[in-house]
PDB file of C-alpha atoms in Angstrom:
ATOM      1  CA  MET A  94       0.022   0.011  -0.027  1.00 67.00           C
ATOM      2  CA  GLN A  95       2.810   2.406   0.809  1.00 70.00           C
ATOM      3  CA  GLU A  96       4.251   1.906  -2.622  1.00 71.00           C
ATOM      4  CA  LEU A  97       0.931   2.716  -4.263  1.00 65.00           C
ATOM      5  CA  ILE A  98       0.691   5.831  -2.091  1.00 68.00           C
ATOM      6  CA  ARG A  99       4.208   6.893  -3.253  1.00 74.00           C
ATOM      7  CA  LYS A 100       3.229   6.484  -6.779  1.00 65.00           C
ATOM      8  CA  ALA A 101       0.088   8.657  -6.232  1.00 72.00           C
ATOM      9  CA  ASP A 102       2.322  11.340  -4.612  1.00 71.00           C
ATOM     10  CA  VAL A 103       4.585  11.345  -7.715  1.00 72.00           C
ATOM     11  CA  LEU A 104       1.472  11.889  -9.860  1.00 76.00           C
ATOM     12  CA  ILE A 105       0.317  14.742  -7.697  1.00 78.00           C
ATOM     13  CA  GLU A 106       3.677  16.373  -7.756  1.00 80.00           C
ATOM     14  CA  SER A 107       3.665  16.365 -11.531  1.00 82.00           C
ATOM     15  CA  LEU A 108       0.134  17.846 -11.821  1.00 86.00           C
ATOM     16  CA  PRO A 109       1.135  21.623 -11.621  1.00 86.00           C
ATOM     17  CA  TYR A 110       3.778  21.036 -14.408  1.00 86.00           C
ATOM     18  CA  ILE A 111       1.338  19.142 -16.599  1.00 88.00           C
ATOM     19  CA  LYS A 112      -1.027  22.147 -16.315  1.00 89.00           C
ATOM     20  CA  GLU A 113       1.766  24.653 -16.866  1.00 91.00           C
ATOM     21  CA  PHE A 114       3.194  22.943 -19.981  1.00 91.00           C
ATOM     22  CA  TYR A 115      -0.029  21.729 -21.494  1.00 92.00           C
ATOM     23  CA  GLY A 116      -0.164  22.831 -25.150  1.00 92.00           C
ATOM     24  CA  GLU A 117       3.484  23.974 -25.113  1.00 94.00           C
ATOM     25  CA  THR A 118       6.342  22.848 -27.338  1.00 95.00           C
ATOM     26  CA  ILE A 119       9.511  21.234 -25.952  1.00 96.00           C
ATOM     27  CA  VAL A 120      12.475  20.654 -28.276  1.00 97.00           C
ATOM     28  CA  ILE A 121      14.690  17.748 -27.217  1.00 97.00           C
ATOM     29  CA  LYS A 122      18.119  17.031 -28.583  1.00 96.00           C
ATOM     30  CA  TYR A 123      18.537  13.369 -28.451  1.00 94.00           C
ATOM     31  CA  GLY A 124      22.106  12.025 -28.450  1.00 88.00           C
ATOM     32  CA  GLY A 125      24.994  10.409 -26.552  1.00 83.00           C
ATOM     33  CA  HIS A 126      24.491   7.208 -24.487  1.00 78.00           C
ATOM     34  CA  ALA A 127      20.661   7.517 -24.565  1.00 80.00           C
ATOM     35  CA  MET A 128      20.840   6.674 -28.199  1.00 86.00           C
ATOM     36  CA  VAL A 129      22.804   3.470 -27.941  1.00 82.00           C
ATOM     37  CA  ASP A 130      21.734   1.795 -24.744  1.00 83.00           C
ATOM     38  CA  ASP A 131      18.697  -0.338 -25.432  1.00 88.00           C
ATOM     39  CA  GLN A 132      16.992   0.255 -22.084  1.00 90.00           C
ATOM     40  CA  LEU A 133      17.517   3.964 -22.338  1.00 92.00           C
ATOM     41  CA  LYS A 134      16.228   4.028 -25.894  1.00 93.00           C
ATOM     42  CA  PHE A 135      12.903   2.401 -24.932  1.00 92.00           C
ATOM     43  CA  SER A 136      12.708   4.645 -21.810  1.00 92.00           C
ATOM     44  CA  PHE A 137      13.133   7.699 -23.937  1.00 95.00           C
ATOM     45  CA  ALA A 138      10.529   6.584 -26.496  1.00 95.00           C
ATOM     46  CA  ARG A 139       7.988   6.010 -23.859  1.00 94.00           C
ATOM     47  CA  ASP A 140       8.642   9.296 -22.192  1.00 95.00           C
ATOM     48  CA  VAL A 141       8.098  11.200 -25.516  1.00 96.00           C
ATOM     49  CA  VAL A 142       4.885   9.378 -26.126  1.00 96.00           C
ATOM     50  CA  LEU A 143       3.701  10.232 -22.556  1.00 95.00           C
ATOM     51  CA  LEU A 144       4.482  13.881 -23.243  1.00 95.00           C
ATOM     52  CA  LYS A 145       2.395  13.864 -26.325  1.00 96.00           C
ATOM     53  CA  TYR A 146      -0.585  12.147 -24.661  1.00 94.00           C
ATOM     54  CA  ILE A 147      -0.797  14.618 -21.806  1.00 93.00           C
ATOM     55  CA  GLY A 148      -0.936  17.590 -24.220  1.00 94.00           C
ATOM     56  CA  ILE A 149       2.779  18.672 -24.636  1.00 95.00           C
ATOM     57  CA  ASN A 150       4.271  18.870 -28.130  1.00 95.00           C
ATOM     58  CA  PRO A 151       7.646  17.231 -28.198  1.00 96.00           C
ATOM     59  CA  VAL A 152      10.025  17.894 -31.198  1.00 97.00           C
ATOM     60  CA  ILE A 153      13.024  15.603 -31.409  1.00 97.00           C
ATOM     61  CA  VAL A 154      16.375  16.583 -33.039  1.00 97.00           C
ATOM     62  CA  HIS A 155      18.929  13.682 -33.038  1.00 96.00           C
ATOM     63  CA  GLY A 156      22.649  13.339 -33.565  1.00 91.00           C
ATOM     64  CA  GLY A 157      24.673  10.424 -34.826  1.00 90.00           C
ATOM     65  CA  GLY A 158      28.368  11.115 -35.004  1.00 86.00           C
ATOM     66  CA  PRO A 159      29.538   7.749 -33.686  1.00 87.00           C
ATOM     67  CA  GLN A 160      27.201   5.794 -35.986  1.00 91.00           C
ATOM     68  CA  ILE A 161      28.534   7.827 -38.953  1.00 92.00           C
ATOM     69  CA  GLY A 162      32.039   6.940 -38.039  1.00 90.00           C
ATOM     70  CA  ASP A 163      31.097   3.233 -37.757  1.00 91.00           C
ATOM     71  CA  MET A 164      29.563   3.200 -41.192  1.00 94.00           C
ATOM     72  CA  LEU A 165      32.474   5.029 -42.774  1.00 93.00           C
ATOM     73  CA  LYS A 166      34.810   2.379 -41.320  1.00 92.00           C
ATOM     74  CA  LYS A 167      32.642  -0.367 -42.754  1.00 94.00           C
ATOM     75  CA  LEU A 168      32.801   1.220 -46.175  1.00 94.00           C
ATOM     76  CA  ASN A 169      36.563   1.866 -45.908  1.00 93.00           C
ATOM     77  CA  ILE A 170      36.201   5.645 -46.230  1.00 93.00           C
ATOM     78  CA  PRO A 171      38.784   7.442 -44.196  1.00 90.00           C
ATOM     79  CA  SER A 172      37.727  10.134 -41.605  1.00 87.00           C
ATOM     80  CA  HIS A 173      39.581  13.335 -41.195  1.00 84.00           C
ATOM     81  CA  PHE A 174      39.012  15.806 -38.412  1.00 85.00           C
ATOM     82  CA  ILE A 175      40.040  19.444 -38.013  1.00 81.00           C
ATOM     83  CA  SER A 176      39.510  21.089 -34.620  1.00 73.00           C
ATOM     84  CA  GLY A 177      37.182  18.205 -33.749  1.00 74.00           C
ATOM     85  CA  MET A 178      34.957  18.571 -36.883  1.00 79.00           C
ATOM     86  CA  ARG A 179      34.662  15.990 -39.560  1.00 86.00           C
ATOM     87  CA  VAL A 180      35.837  16.984 -42.994  1.00 87.00           C
ATOM     88  CA  THR A 181      32.910  16.057 -45.210  1.00 91.00           C
ATOM     89  CA  ASP A 182      33.464  15.575 -48.878  1.00 90.00           C
ATOM     90  CA  SER A 183      30.670  14.478 -51.197  1.00 92.00           C
ATOM     91  CA  GLU A 184      31.225  10.806 -50.665  1.00 93.00           C
ATOM     92  CA  THR A 185      31.195  11.275 -46.902  1.00 93.00           C
ATOM     93  CA  MET A 186      28.133  13.384 -47.131  1.00 94.00           C
ATOM     94  CA  ASN A 187      26.302  10.609 -48.923  1.00 94.00           C
ATOM     95  CA  VAL A 188      27.064   8.362 -45.895  1.00 94.00           C
ATOM     96  CA  VAL A 189      26.067  11.142 -43.462  1.00 94.00           C
ATOM     97  CA  GLU A 190      22.623  11.457 -45.102  1.00 94.00           C
ATOM     98  CA  MET A 191      22.241   7.703 -45.294  1.00 94.00           C
ATOM     99  CA  VAL A 192      23.005   7.222 -41.585  1.00 95.00           C
ATOM    100  CA  LEU A 193      21.249  10.265 -40.173  1.00 95.00           C
ATOM    101  CA  ALA A 194      18.155  10.778 -42.375  1.00 93.00           C
ATOM    102  CA  GLY A 195      17.890   7.049 -43.189  1.00 91.00           C
ATOM    103  CA  LYS A 196      18.946   4.610 -40.508  1.00 93.00           C
ATOM    104  CA  ILE A 197      18.968   6.577 -37.237  1.00 95.00           C
ATOM    105  CA  ASN A 198      15.934   8.754 -37.988  1.00 96.00           C
ATOM    106  CA  LYS A 199      13.711   5.932 -39.023  1.00 96.00           C
ATOM    107  CA  ASP A 200      14.891   3.738 -36.054  1.00 95.00           C
ATOM    108  CA  ILE A 201      13.789   6.473 -33.637  1.00 96.00           C
ATOM    109  CA  VAL A 202      10.458   6.945 -35.431  1.00 97.00           C
ATOM    110  CA  SER A 203       9.862   3.217 -35.392  1.00 96.00           C
ATOM    111  CA  LEU A 204      10.671   2.994 -31.595  1.00 96.00           C
ATOM    112  CA  ILE A 205       8.287   5.870 -30.820  1.00 97.00           C
ATOM    113  CA  ASN A 206       5.571   4.307 -32.880  1.00 97.00           C
ATOM    114  CA  ARG A 207       6.158   0.857 -31.270  1.00 95.00           C
ATOM    115  CA  ASN A 208       5.499   2.451 -27.875  1.00 95.00           C
ATOM    116  CA  GLY A 209       2.111   3.977 -28.973  1.00 94.00           C
ATOM    117  CA  GLY A 210       3.160   7.247 -30.418  1.00 95.00           C
ATOM    118  CA  LYS A 211       2.741   8.740 -33.964  1.00 95.00           C
ATOM    119  CA  ALA A 212       6.104   9.988 -35.139  1.00 97.00           C
ATOM    120  CA  ILE A 213       7.165  11.379 -38.482  1.00 96.00           C
ATOM    121  CA  GLY A 214      10.816  11.513 -39.682  1.00 96.00           C
ATOM    122  CA  LEU A 215      12.165  14.576 -41.276  1.00 95.00           C
ATOM    123  CA  SER A 216      15.483  16.031 -42.337  1.00 93.00           C
ATOM    124  CA  GLY A 217      16.152  19.739 -42.794  1.00 91.00           C
ATOM    125  CA  LYS A 218      15.732  19.207 -46.536  1.00 92.00           C
ATOM    126  CA  ASP A 219      11.997  18.394 -46.114  1.00 92.00           C
ATOM    127  CA  GLY A 220       9.916  21.419 -46.743  1.00 90.00           C
ATOM    128  CA  ASN A 221      13.082  23.521 -46.684  1.00 92.00           C
ATOM    129  CA  LEU A 222      12.947  23.210 -42.906  1.00 95.00           C
ATOM    130  CA  ILE A 223      16.667  23.990 -42.447  1.00 96.00           C
ATOM    131  CA  THR A 224      18.464  26.358 -44.747  1.00 95.00           C
ATOM    132  CA  ALA A 225      22.175  25.971 -44.260  1.00 95.00           C
ATOM    133  CA  GLU A 226      25.296  27.831 -45.233  1.00 93.00           C
ATOM    134  CA  LYS A 227      28.743  26.478 -45.500  1.00 90.00           C
ATOM    135  CA  LEU A 228      30.806  26.607 -42.320  1.00 87.00           C
ATOM    136  CA  PHE A 229      34.425  27.723 -42.497  1.00 81.00           C
ATOM    137  CA  ILE A 230      36.790  27.510 -39.524  1.00 75.00           C
ATOM    138  CA  LYS A 231      39.917  29.461 -38.835  1.00 68.00           C
ATOM    139  CA  GLU A 232      43.233  28.034 -37.480  1.00 62.00           C
ATOM    140  CA  GLY A 233      46.242  30.012 -36.532  1.00 50.00           C
ATOM    141  CA  ASP A 234      47.387  32.728 -34.185  1.00 47.00           C
ATOM    142  CA  ASP A 235      46.482  36.240 -35.181  1.00 47.00           C
ATOM    143  CA  PHE A 236      49.750  37.564 -33.539  1.00 43.00           C
ATOM    144  CA  VAL A 237      51.988  35.098 -35.319  1.00 44.00           C
ATOM    145  CA  LYS A 238      50.332  34.566 -38.798  1.00 49.00           C
ATOM    146  CA  THR A 239      47.141  35.106 -40.637  1.00 46.00           C
ATOM    147  CA  PRO A 240      44.628  32.432 -39.650  1.00 52.00           C
ATOM    148  CA  GLU A 241      44.083  29.774 -42.249  1.00 63.00           C
ATOM    149  CA  ILE A 242      40.439  29.709 -43.473  1.00 71.00           C
ATOM    150  CA  ILE A 243      39.558  26.065 -43.790  1.00 77.00           C
ATOM    151  CA  ASP A 244      36.753  24.635 -45.924  1.00 77.00           C
ATOM    152  CA  LEU A 245      35.270  21.568 -44.252  1.00 85.00           C
ATOM    153  CA  GLY A 246      33.240  20.652 -47.262  1.00 86.00           C
ATOM    154  CA  HIS A 247      29.635  19.737 -46.610  1.00 91.00           C
ATOM    155  CA  VAL A 248      29.649  21.003 -43.022  1.00 91.00           C
ATOM    156  CA  GLY A 249      27.203  23.816 -42.413  1.00 92.00           C
ATOM    157  CA  SER A 250      25.639  26.161 -39.921  1.00 92.00           C
ATOM    158  CA  VAL A 251      21.990  27.116 -39.573  1.00 94.00           C
ATOM    159  CA  LYS A 252      21.028  30.131 -41.737  1.00 94.00           C
ATOM    160  CA  SER A 253      17.293  29.940 -41.210  1.00 94.00           C
ATOM    161  CA  ILE A 254      14.464  27.761 -40.007  1.00 96.00           C
ATOM    162  CA  ASP A 255      11.101  27.547 -41.824  1.00 93.00           C
ATOM    163  CA  VAL A 256       8.735  26.025 -39.286  1.00 91.00           C
ATOM    164  CA  LYS A 257       5.669  25.858 -41.437  1.00 90.00           C
ATOM    165  CA  VAL A 258       6.065  22.149 -41.913  1.00 88.00           C
ATOM    166  CA  LEU A 259       6.523  21.567 -38.150  1.00 91.00           C
ATOM    167  CA  ASN A 260       3.513  23.751 -37.361  1.00 89.00           C
ATOM    168  CA  THR A 261       1.478  21.626 -39.634  1.00 87.00           C
ATOM    169  CA  ILE A 262       2.388  18.131 -38.330  1.00 87.00           C
ATOM    170  CA  ALA A 263       3.341  18.846 -34.696  1.00 82.00           C
ATOM    171  CA  LYS A 264      -0.308  19.151 -33.573  1.00 83.00           C
ATOM    172  CA  ASP A 265      -0.954  15.440 -34.289  1.00 89.00           C
ATOM    173  CA  PHE A 266       2.496  13.845 -34.721  1.00 95.00           C
ATOM    174  CA  ILE A 267       5.907  13.822 -33.016  1.00 97.00           C
ATOM    175  CA  PRO A 268       8.508  15.299 -35.444  1.00 97.00           C
ATOM    176  CA  VAL A 269      11.933  13.515 -35.459  1.00 97.00           C
ATOM    177  CA  ILE A 270      14.478  15.668 -37.227  1.00 97.00           C
ATOM    178  CA  ALA A 271      17.813  14.665 -38.746  1.00 96.00           C
ATOM    179  CA  PRO A 272      20.341  17.592 -38.660  1.00 96.00           C
ATOM    180  CA  VAL A 273      20.857  17.790 -42.347  1.00 95.00           C
ATOM    181  CA  GLY A 274      20.217  21.242 -44.016  1.00 95.00           C
ATOM    182  CA  ILE A 275      19.986  22.419 -47.546  1.00 94.00           C
ATOM    183  CA  GLY A 276      22.122  25.164 -48.949  1.00 92.00           C
ATOM    184  CA  GLU A 277      21.136  27.913 -51.391  1.00 86.00           C
ATOM    185  CA  ASP A 278      23.254  25.927 -53.879  1.00 83.00           C
ATOM    186  CA  TYR A 279      20.757  22.914 -53.142  1.00 88.00           C
ATOM    187  CA  GLU A 280      23.687  20.975 -51.713  1.00 92.00           C
ATOM    188  CA  PRO A 281      23.107  19.065 -48.447  1.00 94.00           C
ATOM    189  CA  TYR A 282      25.050  20.087 -45.332  1.00 94.00           C
ATOM    190  CA  ASN A 283      25.715  18.241 -42.052  1.00 94.00           C
ATOM    191  CA  ILE A 284      25.039  20.511 -39.093  1.00 94.00           C
ATOM    192  CA  ASN A 285      25.827  20.103 -35.410  1.00 92.00           C
ATOM    193  CA  ALA A 286      22.599  18.671 -33.782  1.00 93.00           C
ATOM    194  CA  ASP A 287      22.765  20.977 -30.761  1.00 93.00           C
ATOM    195  CA  LEU A 288      22.814  23.969 -33.051  1.00 93.00           C
ATOM    196  CA  VAL A 289      19.902  22.686 -35.053  1.00 95.00           C
ATOM    197  CA  ALA A 290      17.886  21.948 -31.897  1.00 96.00           C
ATOM    198  CA  GLY A 291      18.603  25.419 -30.509  1.00 96.00           C
ATOM    199  CA  SER A 292      17.657  27.131 -33.771  1.00 96.00           C
ATOM    200  CA  ILE A 293      14.376  25.065 -34.048  1.00 96.00           C
ATOM    201  CA  ALA A 294      13.467  25.830 -30.481  1.00 96.00           C
ATOM    202  CA  ALA A 295      13.977  29.539 -30.955  1.00 96.00           C
ATOM    203  CA  ALA A 296      11.963  29.513 -34.251  1.00 96.00           C
ATOM    204  CA  LEU A 297       9.118  27.703 -32.576  1.00 95.00           C
ATOM    205  CA  LYS A 298       9.421  29.890 -29.433  1.00 95.00           C
ATOM    206  CA  ALA A 299       9.460  26.598 -27.494  1.00 95.00           C
ATOM    207  CA  ARG A 300       8.832  26.604 -23.782  1.00 95.00           C
ATOM    208  CA  LYS A 301      11.962  24.454 -23.224  1.00 96.00           C
ATOM    209  CA  LEU A 302      15.032  23.213 -24.984  1.00 97.00           C
ATOM    210  CA  VAL A 303      16.444  20.039 -23.456  1.00 97.00           C
ATOM    211  CA  LEU A 304      19.891  18.801 -24.457  1.00 96.00           C
ATOM    212  CA  LEU A 305      20.654  15.148 -23.497  1.00 94.00           C
ATOM    213  CA  THR A 306      24.285  14.669 -22.700  1.00 91.00           C
ATOM    214  CA  ASP A 307      26.602  12.056 -21.139  1.00 90.00           C
ATOM    215  CA  VAL A 308      27.407  14.299 -18.150  1.00 89.00           C
ATOM    216  CA  GLU A 309      25.421  15.268 -15.035  1.00 90.00           C
ATOM    217  CA  GLY A 310      25.240  18.842 -16.265  1.00 92.00           C
ATOM    218  CA  VAL A 311      27.555  21.815 -15.871  1.00 92.00           C
ATOM    219  CA  LEU A 312      29.953  21.287 -12.976  1.00 91.00           C
ATOM    220  CA  ASP A 313      31.918  23.908 -10.972  1.00 88.00           C
ATOM    221  CA  LYS A 314      35.675  23.580 -10.367  1.00 87.00           C
ATOM    222  CA  GLU A 315      35.055  21.334  -7.322  1.00 86.00           C
ATOM    223  CA  GLY A 316      32.958  19.011  -9.569  1.00 87.00           C
ATOM    224  CA  LYS A 317      29.630  19.968  -8.010  1.00 91.00           C
ATOM    225  CA  LEU A 318      26.555  20.495 -10.184  1.00 92.00           C
ATOM    226  CA  ILE A 319      25.586  24.020 -11.077  1.00 93.00           C
ATOM    227  CA  SER A 320      21.741  24.030 -11.082  1.00 93.00           C
ATOM    228  CA  THR A 321      21.170  27.434 -12.664  1.00 94.00           C
ATOM    229  CA  LEU A 322      23.161  29.556 -15.150  1.00 93.00           C
ATOM    230  CA  THR A 323      22.437  33.171 -16.338  1.00 94.00           C
ATOM    231  CA  PRO A 324      24.297  35.099 -19.040  1.00 94.00           C
ATOM    232  CA  GLU A 325      26.407  36.873 -16.431  1.00 93.00           C
ATOM    233  CA  LYS A 326      27.306  33.643 -14.607  1.00 92.00           C
ATOM    234  CA  ILE A 327      28.217  32.016 -17.920  1.00 94.00           C
ATOM    235  CA  ARG A 328      30.519  34.957 -18.714  1.00 93.00           C
ATOM    236  CA  ILE A 329      32.213  34.582 -15.347  1.00 91.00           C
ATOM    237  CA  LEU A 330      32.736  30.816 -15.712  1.00 91.00           C
ATOM    238  CA  LYS A 331      34.195  31.204 -19.120  1.00 91.00           C
ATOM    239  CA  LYS A 332      36.637  33.917 -17.902  1.00 89.00           C
ATOM    240  CA  ASP A 333      37.872  31.838 -14.877  1.00 88.00           C
ATOM    241  CA  GLY A 334      38.224  28.598 -16.956  1.00 87.00           C
ATOM    242  CA  THR A 335      35.446  26.612 -15.394  1.00 89.00           C
ATOM    243  CA  LEU A 336      33.760  26.252 -18.743  1.00 87.00           C
ATOM    244  CA  THR A 337      36.088  24.514 -21.191  1.00 81.00           C
ATOM    245  CA  GLY A 338      36.052  22.138 -24.186  1.00 78.00           C
ATOM    246  CA  GLY A 339      32.923  20.653 -25.632  1.00 80.00           C
ATOM    247  CA  MET A 340      30.680  22.182 -22.942  1.00 86.00           C
ATOM    248  CA  ILE A 341      31.252  25.765 -24.231  1.00 87.00           C
ATOM    249  CA  PRO A 342      29.342  25.213 -27.563  1.00 87.00           C
ATOM    250  CA  LYS A 343      26.549  23.530 -25.700  1.00 90.00           C
ATOM    251  CA  ILE A 344      26.265  26.381 -23.271  1.00 92.00           C
ATOM    252  CA  ASP A 345      26.359  28.888 -26.198  1.00 91.00           C
ATOM    253  CA  CYS A 346      23.632  27.010 -27.952  1.00 92.00           C
ATOM    254  CA  ALA A 347      21.472  26.900 -24.848  1.00 94.00           C
ATOM    255  CA  LEU A 348      21.982  30.584 -24.142  1.00 95.00           C
ATOM    256  CA  GLU A 349      21.312  31.620 -27.690  1.00 94.00           C
ATOM    257  CA  ALA A 350      18.036  29.679 -27.678  1.00 95.00           C
ATOM    258  CA  VAL A 351      16.865  31.458 -24.503  1.00 96.00           C
ATOM    259  CA  GLN A 352      17.880  34.836 -25.906  1.00 95.00           C
ATOM    260  CA  GLY A 353      15.967  33.852 -29.087  1.00 93.00           C
ATOM    261  CA  GLY A 354      12.699  33.429 -27.119  1.00 94.00           C
ATOM    262  CA  VAL A 355      12.886  29.926 -25.547  1.00 96.00           C
ATOM    263  CA  GLY A 356      11.632  29.844 -21.968  1.00 94.00           C
ATOM    264  CA  LYS A 357      14.524  27.921 -20.532  1.00 94.00           C
ATOM    265  CA  SER A 358      17.248  25.615 -21.757  1.00 96.00           C
ATOM    266  CA  HIS A 359      18.392  22.547 -19.822  1.00 96.00           C
ATOM    267  CA  ILE A 360      21.516  20.408 -20.115  1.00 95.00           C
ATOM    268  CA  ILE A 361      20.665  17.044 -18.442  1.00 94.00           C
ATOM    269  CA  ASP A 362      22.178  13.582 -18.079  1.00 91.00           C
ATOM    270  CA  GLY A 363      20.699  11.263 -20.756  1.00 91.00           C
ATOM    271  CA  ARG A 364      22.209   8.268 -19.040  1.00 91.00           C
ATOM    272  CA  ILE A 365      19.546   8.541 -16.354  1.00 89.00           C
ATOM    273  CA  SER A 366      16.309   6.598 -17.168  1.00 90.00           C
ATOM    274  CA  HIS A 367      13.336   8.940 -17.648  1.00 92.00           C
ATOM    275  CA  SER A 368      15.666  11.989 -17.429  1.00 91.00           C
ATOM    276  CA  VAL A 369      13.369  14.173 -19.538  1.00 94.00           C
ATOM    277  CA  LEU A 370      10.372  13.471 -17.301  1.00 92.00           C
ATOM    278  CA  LEU A 371      12.415  14.058 -14.171  1.00 90.00           C
ATOM    279  CA  GLU A 372      13.466  17.522 -15.431  1.00 91.00           C
ATOM    280  CA  ILE A 373       9.999  18.592 -16.572  1.00 90.00           C
ATOM    281  CA  PHE A 374       7.690  17.114 -13.905  1.00 88.00           C
ATOM    282  CA  THR A 375       9.489  17.165 -10.567  1.00 83.00           C
ATOM    283  CA  ASP A 376      10.078  20.051  -8.170  1.00 77.00           C
ATOM    284  CA  SER A 377      13.834  19.686  -8.002  1.00 77.00           C
ATOM    285  CA  GLY A 378      14.520  18.808 -11.627  1.00 81.00           C
ATOM    286  CA  ILE A 379      17.929  17.554 -12.761  1.00 90.00           C
ATOM    287  CA  GLY A 380      20.901  18.923 -14.620  1.00 91.00           C
ATOM    288  CA  THR A 381      21.610  22.587 -15.344  1.00 93.00           C
ATOM    289  CA  GLN A 382      19.100  25.122 -16.476  1.00 95.00           C
ATOM    290  CA  ILE A 383      20.044  28.220 -18.417  1.00 95.00           C
ATOM    291  CA  ARG A 384      17.685  31.246 -18.171  1.00 94.00           C
ATOM    292  CA  LEU A 385      17.812  34.976 -18.559  1.00 90.00           C
TER     293      LEU A 385
END
């Protein structure tokens, strides 16, 4: 009986949040360990279906870097990286599209549908959802030499988002989006999934952007979780070296989304079962929230 009462208490705790977010859009960037662990994959799919059934509109943007790397190895296509970014020639881009928009996207759609949802898979090419522009990076020290401008091939950044197709289908279906955009030259571009998720969240004026990662959240120098970040706090943490490496672009993406009209952004641990529900429907939440 006590266990049943505990379950009822959990439902009661979630009620204010169900009311608050009813009819709202939540964009979730799905990636990391949550995409490869079978138990976590099923947990995530059920959580997304639950969100839809209680009146929240989830929009999923997924990554797939490790899977792309595995497929390139199988096809004996070498991978080259510059500043952590994959150089993507036309042959590699064909594999990127095949893996992201084909295999991974449809696997996620199928898993959501198997768990009682109605999902539709899209890439940024569908309905001109994501217009991309070629991404160039610079290497070199300005004080020593002129930085080298490097063309990464079919690697892009988000130029614009046209949400008409999402507004049409998101009322009845769960959109699952592969981060492939189309350039003005009609060439496909591979875009970082965090950036795509943030841009789509801002374009939809989503209530929340949730980034699933393989870490607890943003940690301070003592390794303790920072529950809330504001623009000023982020500036301080960058200056004192607390924020480093791959966390910086995630933080920048989350902050830009909030500055673009998203209610809050969250960086949470996707290795925890039901992490999305724990963030949205509990008083304490998990991970790190970014707000103005």
